[in-house]
Short mmCIF file of C-alpha atoms and ligand atoms in Angstrom, two decimals:
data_model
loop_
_atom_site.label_atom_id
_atom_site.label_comp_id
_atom_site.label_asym_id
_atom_site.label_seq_id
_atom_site.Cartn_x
_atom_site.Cartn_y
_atom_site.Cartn_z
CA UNK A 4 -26.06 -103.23 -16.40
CA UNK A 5 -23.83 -103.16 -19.22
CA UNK A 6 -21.70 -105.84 -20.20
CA UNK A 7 -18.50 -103.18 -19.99
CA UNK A 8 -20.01 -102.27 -16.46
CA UNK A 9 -19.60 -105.60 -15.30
CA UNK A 10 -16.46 -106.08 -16.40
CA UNK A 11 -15.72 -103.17 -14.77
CA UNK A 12 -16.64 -104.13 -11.27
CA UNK A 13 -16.16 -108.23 -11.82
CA UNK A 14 -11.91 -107.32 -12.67
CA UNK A 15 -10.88 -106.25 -9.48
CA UNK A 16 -9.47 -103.04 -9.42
CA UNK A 17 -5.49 -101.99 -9.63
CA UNK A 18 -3.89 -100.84 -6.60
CA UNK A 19 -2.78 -97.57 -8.27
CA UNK A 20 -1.55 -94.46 -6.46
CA UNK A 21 -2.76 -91.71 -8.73
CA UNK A 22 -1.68 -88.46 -6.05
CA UNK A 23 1.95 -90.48 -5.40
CA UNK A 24 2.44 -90.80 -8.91
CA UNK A 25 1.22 -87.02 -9.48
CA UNK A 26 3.52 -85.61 -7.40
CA UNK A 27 6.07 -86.43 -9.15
CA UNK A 28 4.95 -83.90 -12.57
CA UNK A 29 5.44 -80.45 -11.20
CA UNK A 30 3.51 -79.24 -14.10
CA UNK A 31 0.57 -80.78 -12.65
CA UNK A 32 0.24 -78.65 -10.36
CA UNK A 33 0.07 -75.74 -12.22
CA UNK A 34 -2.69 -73.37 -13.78
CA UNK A 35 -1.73 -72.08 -17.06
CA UNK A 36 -4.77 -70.15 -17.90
CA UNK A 37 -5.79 -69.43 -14.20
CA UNK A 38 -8.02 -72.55 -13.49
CA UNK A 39 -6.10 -75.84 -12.39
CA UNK A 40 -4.51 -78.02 -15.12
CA UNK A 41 -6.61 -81.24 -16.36
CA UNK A 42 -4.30 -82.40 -18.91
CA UNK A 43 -5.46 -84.41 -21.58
CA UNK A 44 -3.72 -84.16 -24.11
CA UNK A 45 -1.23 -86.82 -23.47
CA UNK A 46 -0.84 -88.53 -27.20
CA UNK A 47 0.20 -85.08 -28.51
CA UNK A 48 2.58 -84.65 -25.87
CA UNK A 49 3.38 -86.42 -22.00
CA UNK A 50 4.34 -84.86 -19.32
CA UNK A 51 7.73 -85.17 -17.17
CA UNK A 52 8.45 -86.10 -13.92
CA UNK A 53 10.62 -84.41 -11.55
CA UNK A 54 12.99 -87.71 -11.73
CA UNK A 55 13.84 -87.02 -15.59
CA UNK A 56 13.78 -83.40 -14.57
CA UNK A 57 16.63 -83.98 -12.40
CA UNK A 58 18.15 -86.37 -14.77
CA UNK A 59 18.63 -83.97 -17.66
CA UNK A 60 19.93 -81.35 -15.03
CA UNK A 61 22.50 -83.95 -13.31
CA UNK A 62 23.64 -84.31 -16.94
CA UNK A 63 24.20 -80.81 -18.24
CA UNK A 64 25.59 -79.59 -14.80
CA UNK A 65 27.95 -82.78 -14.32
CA UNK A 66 28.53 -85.17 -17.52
CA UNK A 67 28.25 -83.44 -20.52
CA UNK A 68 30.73 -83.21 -23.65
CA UNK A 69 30.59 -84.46 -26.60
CA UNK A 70 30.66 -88.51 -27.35
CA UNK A 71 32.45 -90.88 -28.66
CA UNK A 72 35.24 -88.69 -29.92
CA UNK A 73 37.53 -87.60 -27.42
CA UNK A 74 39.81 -89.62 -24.70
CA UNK A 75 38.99 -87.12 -22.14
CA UNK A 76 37.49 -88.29 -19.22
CA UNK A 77 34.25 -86.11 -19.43
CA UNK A 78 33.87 -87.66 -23.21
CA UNK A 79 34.22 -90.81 -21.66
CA UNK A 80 31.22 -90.24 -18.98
CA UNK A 81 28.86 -88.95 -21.63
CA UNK A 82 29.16 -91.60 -24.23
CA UNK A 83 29.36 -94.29 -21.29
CA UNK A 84 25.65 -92.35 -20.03
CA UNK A 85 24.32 -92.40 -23.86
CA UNK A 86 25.08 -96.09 -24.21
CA UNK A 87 23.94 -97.12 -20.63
CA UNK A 88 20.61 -95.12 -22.16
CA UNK A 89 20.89 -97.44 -25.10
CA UNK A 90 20.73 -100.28 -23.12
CA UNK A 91 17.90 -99.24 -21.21
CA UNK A 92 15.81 -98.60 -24.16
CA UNK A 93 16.75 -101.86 -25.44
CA UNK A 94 15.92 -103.67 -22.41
CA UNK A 95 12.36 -101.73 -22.04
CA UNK A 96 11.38 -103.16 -25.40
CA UNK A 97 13.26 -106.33 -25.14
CA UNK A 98 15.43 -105.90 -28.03
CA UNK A 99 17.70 -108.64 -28.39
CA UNK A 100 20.54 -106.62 -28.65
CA UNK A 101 21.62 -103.36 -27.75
CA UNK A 102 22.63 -102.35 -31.07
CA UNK A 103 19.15 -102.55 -32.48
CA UNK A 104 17.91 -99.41 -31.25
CA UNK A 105 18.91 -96.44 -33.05
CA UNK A 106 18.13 -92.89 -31.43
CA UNK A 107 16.39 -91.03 -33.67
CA UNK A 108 14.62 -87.71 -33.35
CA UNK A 109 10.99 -89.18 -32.62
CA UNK A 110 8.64 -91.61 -34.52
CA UNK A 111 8.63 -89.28 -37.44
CA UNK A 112 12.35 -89.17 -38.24
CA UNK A 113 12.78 -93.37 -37.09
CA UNK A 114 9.78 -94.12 -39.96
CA UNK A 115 11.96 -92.01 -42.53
CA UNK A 116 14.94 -93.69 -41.37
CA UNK A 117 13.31 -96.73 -42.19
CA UNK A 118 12.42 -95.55 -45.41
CA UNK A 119 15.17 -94.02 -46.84
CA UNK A 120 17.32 -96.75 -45.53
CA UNK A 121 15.41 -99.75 -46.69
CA UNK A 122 13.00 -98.63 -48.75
CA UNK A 123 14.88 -96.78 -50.93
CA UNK A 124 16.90 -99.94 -51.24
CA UNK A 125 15.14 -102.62 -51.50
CA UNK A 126 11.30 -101.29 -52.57
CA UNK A 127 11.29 -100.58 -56.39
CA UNK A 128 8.79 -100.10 -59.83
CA UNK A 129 5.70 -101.80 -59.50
CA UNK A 130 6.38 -102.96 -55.79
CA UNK A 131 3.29 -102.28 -52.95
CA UNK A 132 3.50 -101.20 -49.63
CA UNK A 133 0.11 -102.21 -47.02
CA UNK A 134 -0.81 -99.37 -45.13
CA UNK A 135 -3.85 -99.00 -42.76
CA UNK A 136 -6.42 -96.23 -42.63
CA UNK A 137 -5.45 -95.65 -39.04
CA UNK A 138 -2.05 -94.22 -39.85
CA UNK A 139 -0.67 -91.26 -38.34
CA UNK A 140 0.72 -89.13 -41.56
CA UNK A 141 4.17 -89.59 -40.58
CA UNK A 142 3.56 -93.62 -41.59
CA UNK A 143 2.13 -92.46 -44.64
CA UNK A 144 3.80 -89.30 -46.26
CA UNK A 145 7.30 -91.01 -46.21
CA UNK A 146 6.00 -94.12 -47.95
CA UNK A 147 4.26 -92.02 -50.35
CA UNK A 148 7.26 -89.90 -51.27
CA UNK A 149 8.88 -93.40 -51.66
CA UNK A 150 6.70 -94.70 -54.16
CA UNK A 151 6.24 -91.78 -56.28
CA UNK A 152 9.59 -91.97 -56.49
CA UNK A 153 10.51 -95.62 -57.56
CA UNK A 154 7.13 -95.95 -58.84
CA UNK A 155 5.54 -98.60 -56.77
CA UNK A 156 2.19 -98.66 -54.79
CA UNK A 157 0.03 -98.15 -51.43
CA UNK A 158 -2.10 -100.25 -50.33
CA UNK A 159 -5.00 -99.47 -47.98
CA UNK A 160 -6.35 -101.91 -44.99
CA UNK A 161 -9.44 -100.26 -44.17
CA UNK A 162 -11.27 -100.06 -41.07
CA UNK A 163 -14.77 -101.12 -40.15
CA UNK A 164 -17.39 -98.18 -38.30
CA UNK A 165 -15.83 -99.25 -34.70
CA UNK A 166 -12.64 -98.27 -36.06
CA UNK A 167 -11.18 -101.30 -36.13
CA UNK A 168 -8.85 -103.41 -39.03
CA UNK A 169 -9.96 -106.65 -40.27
CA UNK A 170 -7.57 -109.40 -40.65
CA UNK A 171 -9.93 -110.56 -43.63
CA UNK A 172 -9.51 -107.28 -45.79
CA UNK A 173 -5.82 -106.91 -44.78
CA UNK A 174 -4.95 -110.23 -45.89
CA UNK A 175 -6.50 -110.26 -49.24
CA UNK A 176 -4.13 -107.05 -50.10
CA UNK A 177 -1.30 -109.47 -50.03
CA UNK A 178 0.35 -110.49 -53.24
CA UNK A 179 3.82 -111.13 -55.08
CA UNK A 180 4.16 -107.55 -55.20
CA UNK A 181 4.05 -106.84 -51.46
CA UNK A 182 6.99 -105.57 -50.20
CA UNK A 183 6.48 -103.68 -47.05
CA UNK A 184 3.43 -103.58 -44.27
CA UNK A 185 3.35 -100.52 -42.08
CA UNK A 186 0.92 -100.29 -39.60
CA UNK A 187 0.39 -98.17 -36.15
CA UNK A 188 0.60 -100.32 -33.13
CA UNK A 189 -2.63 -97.62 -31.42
CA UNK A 190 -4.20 -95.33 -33.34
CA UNK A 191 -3.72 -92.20 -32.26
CA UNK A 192 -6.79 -90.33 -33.52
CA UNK A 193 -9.28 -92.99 -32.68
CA UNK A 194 -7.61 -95.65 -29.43
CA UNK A 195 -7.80 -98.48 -31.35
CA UNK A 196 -5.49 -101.62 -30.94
CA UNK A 197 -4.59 -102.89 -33.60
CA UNK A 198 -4.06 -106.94 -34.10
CA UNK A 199 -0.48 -106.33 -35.09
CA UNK A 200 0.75 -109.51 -33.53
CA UNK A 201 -1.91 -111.64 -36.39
CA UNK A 202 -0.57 -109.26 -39.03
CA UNK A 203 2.83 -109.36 -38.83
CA UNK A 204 2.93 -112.75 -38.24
CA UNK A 205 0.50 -113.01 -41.60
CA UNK A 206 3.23 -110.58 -43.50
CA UNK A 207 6.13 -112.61 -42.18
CA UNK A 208 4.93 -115.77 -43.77
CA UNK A 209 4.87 -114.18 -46.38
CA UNK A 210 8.67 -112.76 -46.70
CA UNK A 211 7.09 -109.12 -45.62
CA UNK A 212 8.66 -106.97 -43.20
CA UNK A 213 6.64 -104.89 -40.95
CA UNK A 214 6.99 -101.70 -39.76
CA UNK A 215 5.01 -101.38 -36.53
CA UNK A 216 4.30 -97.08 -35.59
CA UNK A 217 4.11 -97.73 -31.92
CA UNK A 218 4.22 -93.68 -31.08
CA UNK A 219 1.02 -94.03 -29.05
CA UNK A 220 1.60 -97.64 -27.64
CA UNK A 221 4.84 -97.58 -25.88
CA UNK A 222 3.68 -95.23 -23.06
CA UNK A 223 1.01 -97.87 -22.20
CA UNK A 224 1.47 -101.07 -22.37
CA UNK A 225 4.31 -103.67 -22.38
CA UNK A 226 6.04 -103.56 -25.47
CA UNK A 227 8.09 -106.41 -26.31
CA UNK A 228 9.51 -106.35 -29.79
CA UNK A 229 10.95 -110.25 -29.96
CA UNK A 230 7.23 -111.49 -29.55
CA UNK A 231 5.58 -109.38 -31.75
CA UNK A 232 8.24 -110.73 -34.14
CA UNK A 233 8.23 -107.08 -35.57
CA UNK A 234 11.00 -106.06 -38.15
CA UNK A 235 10.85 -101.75 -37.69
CA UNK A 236 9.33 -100.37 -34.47
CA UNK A 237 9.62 -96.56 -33.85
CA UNK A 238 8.19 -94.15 -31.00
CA UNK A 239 8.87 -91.21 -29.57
CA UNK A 240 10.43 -89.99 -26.02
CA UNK A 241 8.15 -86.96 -25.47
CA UNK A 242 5.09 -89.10 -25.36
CA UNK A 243 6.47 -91.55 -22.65
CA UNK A 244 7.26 -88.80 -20.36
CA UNK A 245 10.56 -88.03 -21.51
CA UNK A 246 12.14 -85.13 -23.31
CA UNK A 247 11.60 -83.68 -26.95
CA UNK A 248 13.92 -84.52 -29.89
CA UNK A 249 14.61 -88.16 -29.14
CA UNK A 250 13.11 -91.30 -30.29
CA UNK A 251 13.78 -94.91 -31.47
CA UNK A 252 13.69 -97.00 -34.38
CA UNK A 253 14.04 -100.54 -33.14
CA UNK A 254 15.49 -103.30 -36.09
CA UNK A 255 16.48 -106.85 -36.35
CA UNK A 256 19.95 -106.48 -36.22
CA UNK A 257 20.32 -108.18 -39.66
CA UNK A 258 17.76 -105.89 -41.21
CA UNK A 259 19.47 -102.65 -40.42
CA UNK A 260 22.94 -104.09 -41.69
CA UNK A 261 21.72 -104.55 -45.29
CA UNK A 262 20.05 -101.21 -45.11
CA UNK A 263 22.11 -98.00 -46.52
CA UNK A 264 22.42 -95.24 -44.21
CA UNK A 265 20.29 -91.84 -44.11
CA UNK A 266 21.64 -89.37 -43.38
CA UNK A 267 25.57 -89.03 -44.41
CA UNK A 268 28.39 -87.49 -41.41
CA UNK A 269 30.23 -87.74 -38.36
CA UNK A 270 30.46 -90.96 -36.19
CA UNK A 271 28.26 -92.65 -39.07
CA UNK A 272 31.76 -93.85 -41.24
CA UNK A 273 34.84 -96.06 -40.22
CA UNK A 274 36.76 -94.08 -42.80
CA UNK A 275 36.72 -91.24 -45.33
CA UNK A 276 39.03 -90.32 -48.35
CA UNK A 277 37.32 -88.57 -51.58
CA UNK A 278 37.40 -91.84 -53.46
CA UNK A 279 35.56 -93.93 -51.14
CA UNK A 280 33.73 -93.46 -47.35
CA UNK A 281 33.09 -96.86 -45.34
CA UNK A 282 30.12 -96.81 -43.40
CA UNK A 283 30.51 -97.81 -39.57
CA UNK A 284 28.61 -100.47 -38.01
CA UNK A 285 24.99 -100.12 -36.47
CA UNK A 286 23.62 -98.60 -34.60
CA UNK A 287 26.45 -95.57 -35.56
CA UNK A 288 25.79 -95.88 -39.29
CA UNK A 289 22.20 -94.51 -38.71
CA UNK A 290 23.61 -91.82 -35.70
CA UNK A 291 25.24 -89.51 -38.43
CA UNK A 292 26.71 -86.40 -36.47
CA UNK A 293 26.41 -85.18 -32.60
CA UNK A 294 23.16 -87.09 -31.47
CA UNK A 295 20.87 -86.01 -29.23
CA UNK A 296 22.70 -86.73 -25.82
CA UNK A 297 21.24 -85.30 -22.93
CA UNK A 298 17.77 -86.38 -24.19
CA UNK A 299 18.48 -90.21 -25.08
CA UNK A 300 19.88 -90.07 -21.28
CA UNK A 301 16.33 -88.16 -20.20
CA UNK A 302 14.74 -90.81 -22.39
CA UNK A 303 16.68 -93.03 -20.26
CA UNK A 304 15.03 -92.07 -16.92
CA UNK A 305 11.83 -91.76 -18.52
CA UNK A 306 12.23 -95.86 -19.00
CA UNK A 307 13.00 -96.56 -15.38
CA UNK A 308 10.32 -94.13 -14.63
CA UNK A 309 7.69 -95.91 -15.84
CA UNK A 310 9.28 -99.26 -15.32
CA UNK A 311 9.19 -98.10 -11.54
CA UNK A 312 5.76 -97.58 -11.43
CA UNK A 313 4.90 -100.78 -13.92
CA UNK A 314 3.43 -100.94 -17.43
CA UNK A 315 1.08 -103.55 -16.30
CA UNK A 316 -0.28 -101.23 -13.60
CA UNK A 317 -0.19 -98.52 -16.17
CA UNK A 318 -1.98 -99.76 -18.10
CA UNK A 319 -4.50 -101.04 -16.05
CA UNK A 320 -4.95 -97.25 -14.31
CA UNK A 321 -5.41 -96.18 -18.16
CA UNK A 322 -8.09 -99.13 -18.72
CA UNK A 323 -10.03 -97.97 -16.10
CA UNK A 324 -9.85 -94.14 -16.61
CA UNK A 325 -10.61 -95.12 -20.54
CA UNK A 326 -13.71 -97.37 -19.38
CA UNK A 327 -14.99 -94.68 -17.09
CA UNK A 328 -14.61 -91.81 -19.63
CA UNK A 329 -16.29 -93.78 -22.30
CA UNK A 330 -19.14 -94.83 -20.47
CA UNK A 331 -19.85 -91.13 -19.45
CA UNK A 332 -19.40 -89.94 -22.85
CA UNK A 333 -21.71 -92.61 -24.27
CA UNK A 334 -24.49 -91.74 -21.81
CA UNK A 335 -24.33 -88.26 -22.78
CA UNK A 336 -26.99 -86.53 -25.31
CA UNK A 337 -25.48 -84.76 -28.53
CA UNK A 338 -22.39 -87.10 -27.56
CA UNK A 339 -20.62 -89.27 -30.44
CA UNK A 340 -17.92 -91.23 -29.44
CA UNK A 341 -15.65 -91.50 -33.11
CA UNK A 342 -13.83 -94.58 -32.09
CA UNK A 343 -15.33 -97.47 -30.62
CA UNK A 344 -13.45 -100.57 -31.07
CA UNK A 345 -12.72 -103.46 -28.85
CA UNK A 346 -9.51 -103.01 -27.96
CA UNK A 347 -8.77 -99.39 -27.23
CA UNK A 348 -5.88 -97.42 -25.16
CA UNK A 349 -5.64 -94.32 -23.75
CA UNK A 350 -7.72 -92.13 -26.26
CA UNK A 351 -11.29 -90.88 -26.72
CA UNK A 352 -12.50 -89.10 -29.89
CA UNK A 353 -15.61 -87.26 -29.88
CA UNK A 354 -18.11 -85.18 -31.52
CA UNK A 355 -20.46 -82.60 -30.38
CA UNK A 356 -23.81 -82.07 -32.37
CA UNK A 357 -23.97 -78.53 -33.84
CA UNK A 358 -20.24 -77.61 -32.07
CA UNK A 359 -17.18 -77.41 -34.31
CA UNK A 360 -14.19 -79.38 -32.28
CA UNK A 361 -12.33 -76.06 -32.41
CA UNK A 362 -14.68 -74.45 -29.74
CA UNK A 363 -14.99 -77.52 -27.54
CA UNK A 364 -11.12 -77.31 -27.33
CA UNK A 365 -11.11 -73.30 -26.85
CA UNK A 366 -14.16 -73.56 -24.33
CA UNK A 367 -12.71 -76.55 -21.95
CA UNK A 368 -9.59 -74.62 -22.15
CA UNK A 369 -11.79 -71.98 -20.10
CA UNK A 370 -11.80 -74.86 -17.83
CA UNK A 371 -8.36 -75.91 -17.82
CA UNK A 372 -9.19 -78.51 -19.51
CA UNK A 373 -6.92 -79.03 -22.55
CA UNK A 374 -7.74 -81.31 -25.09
CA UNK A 375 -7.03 -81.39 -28.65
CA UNK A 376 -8.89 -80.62 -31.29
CA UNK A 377 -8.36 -81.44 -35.54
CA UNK A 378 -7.38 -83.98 -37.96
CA UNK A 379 -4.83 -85.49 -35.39
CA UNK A 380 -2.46 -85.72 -37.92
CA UNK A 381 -4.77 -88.65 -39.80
CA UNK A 382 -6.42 -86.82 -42.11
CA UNK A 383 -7.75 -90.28 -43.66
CA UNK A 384 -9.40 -91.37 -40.66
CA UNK A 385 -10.92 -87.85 -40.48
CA UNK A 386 -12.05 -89.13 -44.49
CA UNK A 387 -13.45 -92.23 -43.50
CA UNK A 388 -15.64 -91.00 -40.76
CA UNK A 389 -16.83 -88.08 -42.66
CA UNK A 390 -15.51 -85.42 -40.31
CA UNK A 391 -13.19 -82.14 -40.25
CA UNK A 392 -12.01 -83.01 -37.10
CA UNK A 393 -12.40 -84.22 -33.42
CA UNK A 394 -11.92 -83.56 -30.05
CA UNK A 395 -9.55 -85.78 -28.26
CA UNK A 396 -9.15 -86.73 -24.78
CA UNK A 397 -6.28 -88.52 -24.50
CA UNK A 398 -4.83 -90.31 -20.66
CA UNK A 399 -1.41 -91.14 -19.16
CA UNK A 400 -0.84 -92.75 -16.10
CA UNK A 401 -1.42 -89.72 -14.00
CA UNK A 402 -4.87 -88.50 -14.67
CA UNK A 403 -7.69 -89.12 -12.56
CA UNK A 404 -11.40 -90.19 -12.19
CA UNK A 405 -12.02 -86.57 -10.92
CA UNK A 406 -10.38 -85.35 -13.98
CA UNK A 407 -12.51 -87.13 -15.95
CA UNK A 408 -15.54 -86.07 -14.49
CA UNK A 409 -14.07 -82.46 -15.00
CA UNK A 410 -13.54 -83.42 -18.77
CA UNK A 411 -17.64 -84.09 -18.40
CA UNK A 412 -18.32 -80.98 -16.48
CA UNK A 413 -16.72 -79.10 -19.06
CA UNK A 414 -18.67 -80.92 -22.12
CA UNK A 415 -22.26 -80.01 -20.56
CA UNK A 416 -20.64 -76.13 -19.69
CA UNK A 417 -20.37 -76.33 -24.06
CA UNK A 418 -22.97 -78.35 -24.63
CA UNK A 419 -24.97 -75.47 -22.90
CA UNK A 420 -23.25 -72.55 -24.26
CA UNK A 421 -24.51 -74.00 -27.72
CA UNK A 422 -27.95 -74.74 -26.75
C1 PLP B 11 0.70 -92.80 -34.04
C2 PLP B 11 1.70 -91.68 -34.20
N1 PLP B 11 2.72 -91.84 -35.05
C3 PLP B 11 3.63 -90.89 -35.22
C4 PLP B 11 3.58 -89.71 -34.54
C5 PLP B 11 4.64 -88.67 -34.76
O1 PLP B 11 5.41 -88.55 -33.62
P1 PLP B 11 6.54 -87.42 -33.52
O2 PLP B 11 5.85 -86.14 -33.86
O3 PLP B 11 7.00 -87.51 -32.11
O4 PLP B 11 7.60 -87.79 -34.52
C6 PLP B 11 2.54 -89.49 -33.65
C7 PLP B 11 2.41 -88.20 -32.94
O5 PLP B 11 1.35 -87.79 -32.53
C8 PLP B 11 1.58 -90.51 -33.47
O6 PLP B 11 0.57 -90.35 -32.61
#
């Protein structure tokens, strides 16, 4: 038996309801190309249950106008909704203060908020930013527009075969230079967990800030920002099962007040005459114009949606559908799992001998299966591994054993096709 078996069988097993929790995702039940819906393609996008549903409708049939601006008593509900959504978010991560989360668009627009905003300001000639290899693009374009611009350089941690960062390598890319370490709490191409805890600590020691890319942690496991210690943490609302077009970037409170604002407007100034324009305080200076409203409030129920149900258990359901998944895969001939490190969440890369990833994903589609297939946005982990592409299975708290062993099904159906 295999030393994962056994852990498998010696930890005893969450009390999850799988069917409770999936009838709460109406899409679920659905069959968009005529056979039923396995969905797993959860890191691109989540699902949403009914609750948020209902959320988003209660607000844009009952409490909507616009914030912040107006005496009326509508105004007043809405803004009094988008800060009680505030606080949620805060509490979810355990930000300190309320005030340190700024809603942002998703991960993408937090990282360049983070970049324009501090790097810009305090990242100059001849300065170096610590990447990984595991990054998502949108934690590497934004730095790289940076430094082209002021003239200062990237730095690369790499990654061993498993896919995973060592501390060793990482460290030695530290010098007097290093002025910024961004790094993605998961990777979202391969599953891997990174040791961000180690590193930031190691970059804090050092006077670093880190930026932690936590896009494809936040829907799985506890996230709590104080003990990591981080300084920027962003992630997105549609991959926690909440709506499109909202986000956070989390910051130490004394961070984002040195930092100059992004984006220039509305409800981001205290006052405006053509001479001079005084910047509010956060987290308004970084909410330039009419925010996203009804989605930070959907974002909102998406929290005490999967508060309800538990991160712990969450994750614990995703262990074991991760575990199961990977120990089918590995069994399988003409199977290559791209992604094999220790500590993994939620996602399984593969490759099929002699089958481009395009037709796996268009023939489990034929299946209902939807995966995704490509670069996964990480075109250097794609590099390192010497591939075009991959096929990606990716879980959220309401898949299913049975929908892996569909996932399987549907690998032997190609596997055969190609034969
Ligand atoms: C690790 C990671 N970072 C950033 C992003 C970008 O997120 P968004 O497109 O929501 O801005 C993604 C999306 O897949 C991701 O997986």
């Amino acid at each position: 038996m295999s030393a994962s078996r056994s852990a498998l069988i010696a930890r005893p097993k969450s009390v999850f309801d799988v069917e409770r929790i999936r009838a709460d995702f109406p899409i679920l039940t659905l069959s968009p190309g005529g056979k039923p819906l396995v969905y797993l393609d959860n890191a691109a996008s989540s699902q949403m249950p009914q609750q948020v549903i209902d959320r988003l409708v209660r607000y844009q049939t009952t409490q909507h106008a616009n914030i912040h601006r107006a005496v009326h008593t509508l105004s007043e509900i809405a803004t009094a909704e988008y800060e009680e959504a505030r606080r949620k978010l805060a509490r979810f991560i355990n930000a300190r203060e309320e005030r340190e989360v700024i809603f942002t668009s998703g991960t993408t627009e937090a990282i360049n908020l983070a970049m324009h905003g501090y790097g810009r300001k305090f990242i100059g000639a001849g300065d170096e930013i610590i990447l990984t290899t595991l990054e998502h693009h949108s934690n590497i374009v934004p730095w790289q527009m940076l430094a082209e611009e002021k003239g200062a350089r990237i730095r690369v941690a790499p990654i061993n075969d498993a896919g995973e960062l060592s501390m060793g390598e990482y460290e030695k890319l530290f010098n007097e230079h290093t002025k910024l370490v961004g790094v993605a709490h998961v990777s979202n191409a391969l599953g891997s967990v990174n040791p961000i805890k180690q590193m930031i600590a190691f970059a804090r020691a050092r006077g670093v800030p880190a930026l932690v890319d936590g896009a494809q942690a936040v829907p799985h496991m506890k996230v709590d920002v104080q003990d990591l210690d981080c300084d920027f943490y962003a992630f997105s609302g549609h991959k926690m099962c909440g709506p499109t077009g909202i986000g956070v970037l989390y910051g130490k409170a004394a961070l984002l007040e040195r930092m100059q604002p992004f984006k220039g407007g509305g409800d981001m100034i205290l006052s405006v005459t053509f001479d001079k324009t005084t910047y509010n305080v956060i987290p308004q200076k970084f909410e330039a114009g009419t925010p996203p409203i009804a989605a930070a409030i959907g974002l909102g129920a998406a929290v005490d949606y999967l508060s309800t149900v538990g991160m712990d258990a969450i994750a614990g359901h995703e262990r074991d559908l991760l575990e199961y998944a990977t120990e089918q895969l590995a069994r399988m001939p003409g199977v290559r799992i791209i992604g094999t490190a220790a500590e993994k969440a939620a996602v399984l890369s593969f490759a099929l001998d002699g089958v481009h990833p395009h037709d796996v994903g268009t023939l489990l589609n034929q299946d209902g299966i939807a995966v995704r297939t490509g670069h996964h946005c990480a075109q250097p982990v794609m590099q390192r591994y010497k591939v075009p592409a991959t096929s990606r299975a990716s879980f959220a708290l309401y898949n299913t054993m049975a929908e892996v062993d569909a996932l399987v099904a549907g690998i032997r159906n190609v596997q055969k096709l190609f034969s």
